[in-house]
Coordinates of C-alpha atoms in Angstrom, one line a residue:
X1 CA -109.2 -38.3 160.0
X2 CA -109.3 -36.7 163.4
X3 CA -113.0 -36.2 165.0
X4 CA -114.5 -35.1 167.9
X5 CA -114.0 -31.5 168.4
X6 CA -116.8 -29.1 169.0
X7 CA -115.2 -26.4 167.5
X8 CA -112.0 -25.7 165.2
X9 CA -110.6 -21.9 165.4
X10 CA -108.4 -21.4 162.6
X11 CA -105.9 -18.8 163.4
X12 CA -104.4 -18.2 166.8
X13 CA -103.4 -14.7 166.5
X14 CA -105.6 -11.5 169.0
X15 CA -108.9 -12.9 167.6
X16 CA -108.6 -16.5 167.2
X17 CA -106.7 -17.1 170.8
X18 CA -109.7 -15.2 172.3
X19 CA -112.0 -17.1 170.6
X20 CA -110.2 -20.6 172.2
X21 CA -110.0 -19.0 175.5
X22 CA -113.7 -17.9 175.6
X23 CA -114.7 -21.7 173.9
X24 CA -112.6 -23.9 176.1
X25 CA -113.8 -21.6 179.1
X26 CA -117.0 -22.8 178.5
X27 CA -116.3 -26.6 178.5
X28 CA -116.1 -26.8 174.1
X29 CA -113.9 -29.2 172.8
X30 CA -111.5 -27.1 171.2
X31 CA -109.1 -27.3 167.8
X32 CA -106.2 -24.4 167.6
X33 CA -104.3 -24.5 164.1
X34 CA -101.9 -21.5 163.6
X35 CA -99.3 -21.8 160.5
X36 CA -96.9 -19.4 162.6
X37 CA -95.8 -20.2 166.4
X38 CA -97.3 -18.9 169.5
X39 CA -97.4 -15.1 169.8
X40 CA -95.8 -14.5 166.3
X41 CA -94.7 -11.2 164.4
X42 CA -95.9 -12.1 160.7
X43 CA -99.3 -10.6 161.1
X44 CA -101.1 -8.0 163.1
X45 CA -101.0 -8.6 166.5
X46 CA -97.3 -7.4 168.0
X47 CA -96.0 -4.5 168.4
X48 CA -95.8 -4.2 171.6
X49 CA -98.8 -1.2 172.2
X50 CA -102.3 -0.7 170.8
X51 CA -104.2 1.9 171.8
X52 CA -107.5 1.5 173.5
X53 CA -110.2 4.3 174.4
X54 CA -113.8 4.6 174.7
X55 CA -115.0 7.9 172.9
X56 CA -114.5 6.3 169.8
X57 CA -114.4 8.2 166.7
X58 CA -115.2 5.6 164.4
X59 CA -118.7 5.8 165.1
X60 CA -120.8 5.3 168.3
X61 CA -122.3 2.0 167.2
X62 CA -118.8 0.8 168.9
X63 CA -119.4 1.9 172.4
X64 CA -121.0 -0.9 173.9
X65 CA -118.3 -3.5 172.5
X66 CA -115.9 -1.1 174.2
X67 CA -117.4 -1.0 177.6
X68 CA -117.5 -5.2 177.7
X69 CA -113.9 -5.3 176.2
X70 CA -112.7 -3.3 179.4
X71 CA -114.5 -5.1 181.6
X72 CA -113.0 -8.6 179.5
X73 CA -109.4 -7.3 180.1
X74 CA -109.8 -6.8 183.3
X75 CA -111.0 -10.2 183.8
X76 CA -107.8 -11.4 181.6
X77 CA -105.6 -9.6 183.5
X78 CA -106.9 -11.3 186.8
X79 CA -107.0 -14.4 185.4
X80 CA -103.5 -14.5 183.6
X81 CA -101.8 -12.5 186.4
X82 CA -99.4 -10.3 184.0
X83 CA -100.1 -6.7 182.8
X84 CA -102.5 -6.5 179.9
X85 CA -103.5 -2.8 180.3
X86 CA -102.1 0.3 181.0
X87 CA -104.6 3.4 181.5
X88 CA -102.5 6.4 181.0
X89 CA -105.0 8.6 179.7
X90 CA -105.9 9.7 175.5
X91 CA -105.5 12.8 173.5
X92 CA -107.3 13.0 170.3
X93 CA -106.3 16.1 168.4
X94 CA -107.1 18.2 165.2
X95 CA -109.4 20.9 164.5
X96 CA -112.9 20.8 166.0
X97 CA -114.3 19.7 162.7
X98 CA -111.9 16.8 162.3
X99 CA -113.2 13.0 162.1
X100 CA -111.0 12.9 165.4
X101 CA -112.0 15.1 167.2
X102 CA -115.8 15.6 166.1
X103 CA -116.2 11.9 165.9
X104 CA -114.5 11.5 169.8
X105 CA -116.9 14.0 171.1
X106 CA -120.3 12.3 169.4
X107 CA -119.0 8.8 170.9
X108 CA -118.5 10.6 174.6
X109 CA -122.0 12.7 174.0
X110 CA -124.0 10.1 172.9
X111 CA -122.3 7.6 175.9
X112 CA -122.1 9.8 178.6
X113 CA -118.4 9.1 178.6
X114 CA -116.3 11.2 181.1
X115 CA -113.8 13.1 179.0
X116 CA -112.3 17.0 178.6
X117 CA -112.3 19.2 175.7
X118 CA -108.7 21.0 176.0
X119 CA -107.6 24.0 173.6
X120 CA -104.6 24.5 172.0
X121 CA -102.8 26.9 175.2
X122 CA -104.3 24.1 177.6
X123 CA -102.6 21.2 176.1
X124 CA -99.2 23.0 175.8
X125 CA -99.6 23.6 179.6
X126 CA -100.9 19.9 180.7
X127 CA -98.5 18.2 178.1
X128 CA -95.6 20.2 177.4
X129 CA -94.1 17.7 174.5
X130 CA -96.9 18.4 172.6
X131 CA -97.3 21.5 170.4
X132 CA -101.0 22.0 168.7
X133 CA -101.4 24.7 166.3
X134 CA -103.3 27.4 167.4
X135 CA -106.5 26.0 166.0
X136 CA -106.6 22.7 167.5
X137 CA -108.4 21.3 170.0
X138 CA -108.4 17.9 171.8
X139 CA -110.7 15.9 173.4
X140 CA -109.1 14.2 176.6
X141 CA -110.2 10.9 178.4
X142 CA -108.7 9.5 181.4
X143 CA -109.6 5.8 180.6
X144 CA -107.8 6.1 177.3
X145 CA -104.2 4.1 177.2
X146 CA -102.5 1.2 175.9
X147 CA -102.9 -2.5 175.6
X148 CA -99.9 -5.0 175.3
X149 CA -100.7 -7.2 172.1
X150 CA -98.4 -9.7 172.5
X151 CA -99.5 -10.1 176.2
X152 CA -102.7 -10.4 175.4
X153 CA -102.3 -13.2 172.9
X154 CA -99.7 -15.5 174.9
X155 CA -102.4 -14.9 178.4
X156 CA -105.3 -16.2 175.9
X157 CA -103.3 -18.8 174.9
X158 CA -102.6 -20.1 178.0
X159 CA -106.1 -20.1 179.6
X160 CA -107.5 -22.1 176.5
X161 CA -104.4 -24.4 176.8
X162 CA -105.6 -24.5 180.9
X163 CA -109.1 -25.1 180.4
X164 CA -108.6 -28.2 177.4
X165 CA -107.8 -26.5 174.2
X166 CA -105.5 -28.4 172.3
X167 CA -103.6 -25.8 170.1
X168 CA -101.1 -26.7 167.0
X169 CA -98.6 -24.3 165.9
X170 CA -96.5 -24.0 162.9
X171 CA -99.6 -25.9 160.9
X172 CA -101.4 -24.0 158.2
X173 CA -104.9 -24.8 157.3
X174 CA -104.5 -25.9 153.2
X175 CA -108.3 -25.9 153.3
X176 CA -111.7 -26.1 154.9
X177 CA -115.3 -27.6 154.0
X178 CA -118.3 -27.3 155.3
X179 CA -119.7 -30.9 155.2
X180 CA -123.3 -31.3 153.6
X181 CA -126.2 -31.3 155.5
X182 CA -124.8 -29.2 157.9
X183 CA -123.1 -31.7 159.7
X184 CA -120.4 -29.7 160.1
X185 CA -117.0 -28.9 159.1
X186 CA -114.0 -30.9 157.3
X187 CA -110.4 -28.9 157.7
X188 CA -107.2 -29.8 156.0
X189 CA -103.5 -29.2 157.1
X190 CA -100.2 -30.7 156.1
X191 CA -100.4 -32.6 159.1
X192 CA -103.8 -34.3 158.8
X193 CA -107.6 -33.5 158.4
X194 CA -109.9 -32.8 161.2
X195 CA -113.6 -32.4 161.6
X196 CA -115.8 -30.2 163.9
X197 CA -119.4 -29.6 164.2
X198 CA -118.2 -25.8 163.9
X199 CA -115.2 -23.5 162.4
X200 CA -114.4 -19.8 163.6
X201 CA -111.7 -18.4 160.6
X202 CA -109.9 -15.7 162.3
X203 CA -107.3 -15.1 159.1
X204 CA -105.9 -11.8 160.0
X205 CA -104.6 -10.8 156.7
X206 CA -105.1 -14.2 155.1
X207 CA -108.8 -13.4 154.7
X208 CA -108.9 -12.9 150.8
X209 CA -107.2 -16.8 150.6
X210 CA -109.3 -18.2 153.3
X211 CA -112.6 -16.4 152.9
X212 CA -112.6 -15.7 149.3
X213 CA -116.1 -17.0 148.7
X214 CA -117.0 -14.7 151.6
X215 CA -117.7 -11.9 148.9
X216 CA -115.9 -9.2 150.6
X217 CA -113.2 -6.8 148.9
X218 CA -111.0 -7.1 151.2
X219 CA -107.6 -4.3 151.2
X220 CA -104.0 -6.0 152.7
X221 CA -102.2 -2.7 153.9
X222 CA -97.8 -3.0 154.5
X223 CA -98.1 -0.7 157.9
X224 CA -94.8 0.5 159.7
X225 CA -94.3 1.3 163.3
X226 CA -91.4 3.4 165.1
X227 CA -89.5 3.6 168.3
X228 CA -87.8 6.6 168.4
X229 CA -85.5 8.0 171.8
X230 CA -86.4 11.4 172.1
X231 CA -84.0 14.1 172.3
X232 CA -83.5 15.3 176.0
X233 CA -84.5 11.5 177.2
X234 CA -87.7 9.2 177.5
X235 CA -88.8 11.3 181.6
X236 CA -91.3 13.9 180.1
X237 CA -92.8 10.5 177.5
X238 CA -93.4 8.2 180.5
X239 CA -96.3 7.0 181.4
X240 CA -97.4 9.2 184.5
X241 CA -96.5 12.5 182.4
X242 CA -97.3 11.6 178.8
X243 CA -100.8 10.1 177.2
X244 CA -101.6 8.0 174.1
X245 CA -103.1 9.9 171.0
X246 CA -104.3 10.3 168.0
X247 CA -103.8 13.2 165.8
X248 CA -105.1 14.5 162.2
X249 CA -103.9 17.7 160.5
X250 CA -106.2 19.4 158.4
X251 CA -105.6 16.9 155.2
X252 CA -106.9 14.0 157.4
X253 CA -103.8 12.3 158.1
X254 CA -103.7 10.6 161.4
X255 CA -101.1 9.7 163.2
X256 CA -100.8 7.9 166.4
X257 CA -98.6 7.6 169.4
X258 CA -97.7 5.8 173.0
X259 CA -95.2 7.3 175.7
X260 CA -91.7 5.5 176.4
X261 CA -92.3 2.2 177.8
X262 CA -89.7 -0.9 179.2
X263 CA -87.0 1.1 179.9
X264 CA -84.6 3.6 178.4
X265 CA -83.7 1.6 175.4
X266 CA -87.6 1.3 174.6
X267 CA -88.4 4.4 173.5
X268 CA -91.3 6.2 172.4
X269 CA -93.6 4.8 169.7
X270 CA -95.5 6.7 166.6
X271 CA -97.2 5.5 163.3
X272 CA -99.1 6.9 160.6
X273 CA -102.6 5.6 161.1
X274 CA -103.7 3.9 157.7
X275 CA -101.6 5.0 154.5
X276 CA -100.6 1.9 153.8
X277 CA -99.1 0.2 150.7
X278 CA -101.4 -2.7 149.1
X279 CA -99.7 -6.5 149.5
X280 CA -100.2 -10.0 150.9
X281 CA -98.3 -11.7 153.5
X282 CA -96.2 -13.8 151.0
X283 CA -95.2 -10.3 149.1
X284 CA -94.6 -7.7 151.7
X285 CA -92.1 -5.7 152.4
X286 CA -90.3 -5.7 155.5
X287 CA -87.7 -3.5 155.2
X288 CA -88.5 -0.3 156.8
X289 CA -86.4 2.3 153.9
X290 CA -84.6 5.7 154.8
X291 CA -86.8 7.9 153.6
X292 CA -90.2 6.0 155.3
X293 CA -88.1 7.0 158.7
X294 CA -87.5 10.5 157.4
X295 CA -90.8 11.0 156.1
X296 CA -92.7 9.8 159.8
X297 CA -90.0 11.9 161.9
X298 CA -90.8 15.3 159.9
X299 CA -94.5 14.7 160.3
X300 CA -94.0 13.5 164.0
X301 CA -91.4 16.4 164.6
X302 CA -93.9 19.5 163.6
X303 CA -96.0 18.4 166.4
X304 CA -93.6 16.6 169.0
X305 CA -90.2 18.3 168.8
X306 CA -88.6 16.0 171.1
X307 CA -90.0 12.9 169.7
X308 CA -87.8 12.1 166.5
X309 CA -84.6 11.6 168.1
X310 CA -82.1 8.5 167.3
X311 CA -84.4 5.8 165.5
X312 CA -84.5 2.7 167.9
X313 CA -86.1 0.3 165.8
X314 CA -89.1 0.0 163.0
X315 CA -91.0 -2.8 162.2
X316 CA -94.0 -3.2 159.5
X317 CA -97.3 -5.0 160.4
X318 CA -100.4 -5.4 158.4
X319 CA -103.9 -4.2 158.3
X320 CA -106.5 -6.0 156.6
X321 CA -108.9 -3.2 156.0
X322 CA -112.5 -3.3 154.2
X323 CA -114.0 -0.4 152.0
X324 CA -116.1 1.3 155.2
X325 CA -113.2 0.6 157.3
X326 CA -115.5 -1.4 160.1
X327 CA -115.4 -5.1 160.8
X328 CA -116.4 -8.2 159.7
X329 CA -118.1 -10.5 162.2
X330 CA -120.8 -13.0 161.8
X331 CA -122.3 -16.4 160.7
X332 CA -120.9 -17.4 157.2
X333 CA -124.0 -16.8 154.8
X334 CA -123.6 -19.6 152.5
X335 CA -122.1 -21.9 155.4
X336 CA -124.2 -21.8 159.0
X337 CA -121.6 -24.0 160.7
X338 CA -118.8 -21.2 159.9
X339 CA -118.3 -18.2 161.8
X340 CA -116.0 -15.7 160.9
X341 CA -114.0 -12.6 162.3
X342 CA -111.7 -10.6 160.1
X343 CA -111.1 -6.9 158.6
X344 CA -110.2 -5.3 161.6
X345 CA -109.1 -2.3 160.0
X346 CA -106.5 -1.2 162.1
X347 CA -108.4 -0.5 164.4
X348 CA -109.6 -3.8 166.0
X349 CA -106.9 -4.9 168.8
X350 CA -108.6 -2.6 171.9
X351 CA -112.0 -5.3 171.0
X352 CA -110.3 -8.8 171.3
X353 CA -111.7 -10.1 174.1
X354 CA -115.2 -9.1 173.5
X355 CA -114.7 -10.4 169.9
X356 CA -113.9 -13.9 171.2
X357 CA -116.8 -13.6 173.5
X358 CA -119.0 -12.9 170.4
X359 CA -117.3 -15.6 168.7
X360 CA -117.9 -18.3 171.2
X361 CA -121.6 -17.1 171.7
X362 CA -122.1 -17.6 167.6
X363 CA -120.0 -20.7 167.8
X364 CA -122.2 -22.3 170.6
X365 CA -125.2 -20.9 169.8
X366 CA -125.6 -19.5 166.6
X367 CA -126.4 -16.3 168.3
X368 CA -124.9 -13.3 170.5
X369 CA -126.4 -10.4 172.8
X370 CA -123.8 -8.4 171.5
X371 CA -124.7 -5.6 169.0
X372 CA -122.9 -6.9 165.6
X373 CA -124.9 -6.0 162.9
X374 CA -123.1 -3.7 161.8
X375 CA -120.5 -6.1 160.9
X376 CA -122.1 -8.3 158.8
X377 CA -120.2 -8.8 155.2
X378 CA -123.9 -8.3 153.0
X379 CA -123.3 -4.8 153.6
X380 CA -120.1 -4.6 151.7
X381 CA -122.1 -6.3 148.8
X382 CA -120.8 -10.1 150.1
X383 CA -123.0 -12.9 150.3
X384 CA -126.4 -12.7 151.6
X385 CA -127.9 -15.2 154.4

C-alpha cells in the first residue's frame, strides 16, 4: 500500500488537473490517477474551443466564479507561457424574451457588466455573416471569446507536475473508500492501492460509476461538434471580424459557435447546445452519421449562410448534465474527507480554474470563500450533510 499523500485527485481531465495544479501550488502532497493519457479525447474536455463570457444566462449566481476564473486564466497563461485565452468578443442572440438573451441581460444588469444590446439591422451591419430575423436581438460583450481546452489541461498539468504532483496516466481508479474514523481515504487501481488523508473525484462523465452513493440523477449526453469551411473562405470568420455566440430560435434550441481558427484547414466550429442522446462512456457512439451533419448545417445555414460549406471534421464529446442543469461541487455528505466536482452541464469549461481553486480550498480546509452553495448535490434530492 502506497501512503503519504495529502491529497489524491481522481481524474485528470479540466477539473481534476486544476485541482493538482491549485494543490501542489500550495505545497500538498499530491496523487494524479487518470485511466486515459494526458490531455485525452474520451471525455469532455477537447475540442479545441469553449466559449467563455461573463453576462451569463444561466443565472447570475455565476458571476462572481466568472470574474475569479478570468483573473485565474490570466494567471495560467502567465505562468504556462502558451495561449489559453482568446477574447474576441460574444453574441448571444434570440428574441428579447429568450433564456439567451433575457438571461444575458439580467447577468450584465445585476453585474454591472459592460455589454451592448444590438437589433437585428445593427448585427447585419457589425457582423455581416450573420443574419437575425427581424425580431431578434443580441446582447454583445467585448470580453466574451474562447478558451483552448486542451491547452488549458496540458498547462495545468504541467505546473502540478512543476510544483511536486506526481500524476499517473493510463490507471483507472477500480475503487475508493473512505477509511473509518475519518482518517482518510483508501483508493484502488490495477496498479496498486493508495491512501490519502483526502480525495477530490473529478469523474467527468464517469460520475454515476464513481459517485453513485452520491444520490444525484445524473444524465450522460453523446454531444457532436463541427468544423465546417465556409463557402467564400474562413477571412470574414476570423477572429478580428467574427465573435463567438450563442443563439436560440423561438423553440429554445441553442446553438453555439467560434470563428475559423489555426489556419485555413481549421475551419469554423458550430454545435447544437444540449440535445444530446443518453449513454455512458463504454456505450457511446462515435460516429458522427450523414444526416447529424445535414441536420446541424440546415439549422446553422438559416442563420449563417456561409457557414456550412465542405465538412472538415466532426467529433462527439459528452456532457454529464444534472436535472437543473447547474453544478455539483462540495464536501461528500456521507464522507467529509471526499470532495467532489462533477455535472458540469455543458456548460462548465470557462470555470476550470476557479473550480480547482475551490477544490483545493475544500480539500485543505474543508472550506472555500467562493460562493458554492448553489452546487451542493441535497438540492437535487442527493444525500444530506
Amino acid at each position: 500500500m502506497a501512503t503519504g499523500y495529502d491529497v489524491i485527485v481522481l481524474g485528470l481531465g479540466g477539473m481534476g488537473s486544476a485541482a493538482a495544479d491549485h494543490l501542489a501550488a500550495r505545497g500538498a502532497r499530491v496523487l494524479g490517477l487518470e485511466q486515459f493519457g494526458p490531455v485525452h479525447d474520451r471525455g469532455s474536455s477537447h475540442g479545441g474551443s469553449r466559449i467563455t463570457r461573463q453576462s451569463y444566462f444561466e443565472g447570475p449566481a455565476y458571476v462572481p466564479l466568472l470574474l475569479r476564473a478570468y483573473e485565474l486564466y490570466e494567471r495560467l497563461t502567465r505562468d504556462a507561457n502558451r495561449e489559453i485565452a482568446l477574447l474576441c468578443g460574444g453574441l448571444m442572440i434570440g428574441r428579447p424574451d429568450s433564456r439567451t438573451v433575457a438571461g444575458s441581460v439580467r447577468s450584465a444588469t445585476e453585474w454591472d457588466l459592460p455589454h451592448e444590446m444590438l437589433d437585428a439591422h445593427e448585427i447585419r451591419a457589425r457582423f455581416p455573416m450573420l443574419a437575425p430575423a427581424d425580431d431578434e436581438v443580441a446582447l454583445f460583450e467585448r470580453r466574451a471569446g474562447l478558451l483552448r481546452p486542451e491547452a488549458t489541461v496540458a498547462a495545468q498539468l504541467e505546473l502540478a507536475a512543476a510544483a511536486g504532483a506526481e500524476l499517473r496516466f493510463e490507471e483507472p481508479v477500480t475503487a475508493w473508500e473512505a477509511l473509518p474514523g475519518g482518517r482518510g481515504v483508501r483508493v484502488t487501481t490495477p496498479n496498486g492501492v493508495y491512501t490519502a488523508g483526502h480525495l477530490v473525484v473529478c469523474p467527468g462523465a464517469w460520475a454515476p460509476r464513481q459517485l453513485a452513493d452520491l444520490g444525484v440523477p445524473f444524465t450522460v449526453e453523446r454531444q457532436i461538434m463541427y468544423w465546417f469551411e465556409p463557402e467564400g473562405g474562413t477571412a470574414p470568420f476570423e477572429p478580428d471580424r467574427h465573435p463567438v455566440y450563442v443563439w436560440e430560435d423561438p423553440e429554445g434550441t441553442q446553438i453555439y459557435g467560434f470563428p475559423a481558427l489555426d489556419g485555413p484547414g481549421g475551419g469554423a466550429k458550430v454545435a447544437f447546445f444540449r440535445q444530446g442522446i443518453p449513454c455512458t462512456p463504454e456505450t457511446i457512439d462515435r460516429t458522427v452519421h450523414p444526416a447529424e451533419v445535414a441536420e446541424m448545417a440546415a439549422f446553422a445555414g438559416a442563420r449563417l449562410p456561409a457557414l456550412p460549406g465542405r465538412l472538415l471534421r466532426a467529433v462527439t464529446c459528452m456532457y454529464t448534465t444534472t436535472p437543473d442543469e447547474h453544478f455539483v461541487i462540495a464536501p461528500h455528505p456521507a464522507h467529509p474527507a471526499v470532495t467532489v466536482a462533477c455535472g458540469f452541464s455543458g456548460h462548465g469549461f470557462k470555470f476550470v480554474p476557479v473550480v480547482g481553486e475551490i477544490l483545493a480550498d475544500l480539500a485543505l480546509t474543508g472550506s472555500t470563500p467562493h460562493p458554492i452553495e448553489l452546487f451542493s448535490p441535497g438540492r437535487l434530492g442527493g444525500r444530506q450533510t
